[in-house]
CSV table of C-alpha atoms in Angstrom, one decimal:
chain,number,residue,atom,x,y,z
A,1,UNK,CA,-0.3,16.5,12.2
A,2,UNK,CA,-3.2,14.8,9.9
A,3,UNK,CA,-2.3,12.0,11.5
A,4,UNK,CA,-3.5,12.8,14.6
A,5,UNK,CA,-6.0,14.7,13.2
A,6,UNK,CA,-8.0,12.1,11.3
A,7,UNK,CA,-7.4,9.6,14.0
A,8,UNK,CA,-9.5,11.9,16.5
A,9,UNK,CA,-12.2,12.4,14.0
A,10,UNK,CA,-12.1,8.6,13.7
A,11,UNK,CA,-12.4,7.8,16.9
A,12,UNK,CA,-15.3,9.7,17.6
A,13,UNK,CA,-17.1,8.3,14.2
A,14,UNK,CA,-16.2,5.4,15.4
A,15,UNK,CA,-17.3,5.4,19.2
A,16,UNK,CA,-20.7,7.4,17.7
A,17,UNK,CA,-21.3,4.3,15.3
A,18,UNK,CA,-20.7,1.4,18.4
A,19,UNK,CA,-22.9,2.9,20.8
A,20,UNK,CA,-20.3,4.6,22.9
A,21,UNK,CA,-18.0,1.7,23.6
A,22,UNK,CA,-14.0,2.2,23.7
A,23,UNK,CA,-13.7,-0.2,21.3
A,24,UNK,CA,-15.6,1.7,18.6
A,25,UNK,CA,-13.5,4.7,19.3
A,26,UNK,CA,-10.0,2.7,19.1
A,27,UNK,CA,-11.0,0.9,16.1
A,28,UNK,CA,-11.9,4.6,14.2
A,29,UNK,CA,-8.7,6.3,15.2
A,30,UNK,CA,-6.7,3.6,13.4
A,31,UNK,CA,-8.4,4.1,10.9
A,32,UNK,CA,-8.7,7.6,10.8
A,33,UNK,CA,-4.8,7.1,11.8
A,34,UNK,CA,-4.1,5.2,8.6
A,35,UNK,CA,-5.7,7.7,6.1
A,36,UNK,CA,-3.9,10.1,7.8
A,37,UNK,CA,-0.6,8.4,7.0
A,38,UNK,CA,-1.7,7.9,3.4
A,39,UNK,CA,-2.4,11.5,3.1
A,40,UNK,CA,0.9,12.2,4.4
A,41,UNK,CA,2.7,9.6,2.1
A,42,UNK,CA,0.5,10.8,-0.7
A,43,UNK,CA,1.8,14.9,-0.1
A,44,UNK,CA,5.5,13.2,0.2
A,45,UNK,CA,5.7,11.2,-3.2
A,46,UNK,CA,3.8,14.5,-5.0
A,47,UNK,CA,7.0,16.5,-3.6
A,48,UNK,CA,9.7,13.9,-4.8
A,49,UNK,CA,8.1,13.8,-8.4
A,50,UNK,CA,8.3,17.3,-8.8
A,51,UNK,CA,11.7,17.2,-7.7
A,52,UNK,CA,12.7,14.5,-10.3
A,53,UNK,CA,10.5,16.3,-12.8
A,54,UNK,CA,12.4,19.9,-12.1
A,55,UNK,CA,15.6,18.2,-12.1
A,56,UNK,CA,17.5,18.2,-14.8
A,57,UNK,CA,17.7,15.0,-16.8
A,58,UNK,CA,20.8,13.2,-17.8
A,59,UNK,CA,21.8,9.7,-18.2
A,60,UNK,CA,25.4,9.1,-15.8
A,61,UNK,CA,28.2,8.9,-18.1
A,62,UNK,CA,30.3,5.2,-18.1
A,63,UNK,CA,33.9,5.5,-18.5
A,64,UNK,CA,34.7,3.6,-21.6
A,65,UNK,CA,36.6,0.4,-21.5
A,66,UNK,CA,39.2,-0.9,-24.1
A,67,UNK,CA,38.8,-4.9,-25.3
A,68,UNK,CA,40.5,-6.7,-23.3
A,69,UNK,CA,43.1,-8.9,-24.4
A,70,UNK,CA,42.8,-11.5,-22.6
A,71,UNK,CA,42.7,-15.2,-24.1
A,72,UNK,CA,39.4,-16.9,-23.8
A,73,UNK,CA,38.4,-18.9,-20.9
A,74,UNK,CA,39.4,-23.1,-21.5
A,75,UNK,CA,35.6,-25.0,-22.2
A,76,UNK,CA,34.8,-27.9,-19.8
A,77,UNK,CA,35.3,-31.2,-21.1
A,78,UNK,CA,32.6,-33.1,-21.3
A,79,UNK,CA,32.2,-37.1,-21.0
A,80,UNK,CA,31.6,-37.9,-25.5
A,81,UNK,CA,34.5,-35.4,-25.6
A,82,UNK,CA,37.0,-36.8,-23.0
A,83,UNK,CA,36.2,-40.3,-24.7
A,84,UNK,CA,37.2,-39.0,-28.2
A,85,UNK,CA,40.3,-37.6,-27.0
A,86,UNK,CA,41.3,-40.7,-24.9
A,87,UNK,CA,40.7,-43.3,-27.7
């Protein structure tokens, strides 16, 4: 509802300030449309922090893991070391 509400009050700033021309009054309701949006966003984000804030805080538990006992992967040959093996 701010929305629209901001972008009426900008279009008529805006067709006041270009003389009465359409384009004045288009160009101040996006404006007026776009603060009203912010506003919006703005009352949204306050909501969600106070959310996270009321909400109680605790860290998600991991199952614990037991070592693996797996053998360790083979390295990768490289060309000084296949040489030395070869010769």
């Amino acid at each position: 509802m701010m929305i629209l509400f901001l972008a009426l009050v900008g279009g008529v700033i805006g067709i006041a300030y270009f003389d009465g021309h359409f384009g004045g009054f288009l160009a101040g309701g996006a404006v007026g449309a776009l603060a009203g949006w912010v506003a919006e966003l703005n009352a949204r984000l306050k909501k969600i922090e106070m959310h996270l804030r009321d909400a109680p805080s605790r860290a998600p538990a991991e199952p614990s893991r037991a070592p693996s006992q797996t053998s360790p992967a083979p390295q990768a040959q490289t060309s000084a070391t296949a040489r030395t093996q070869t010769s």
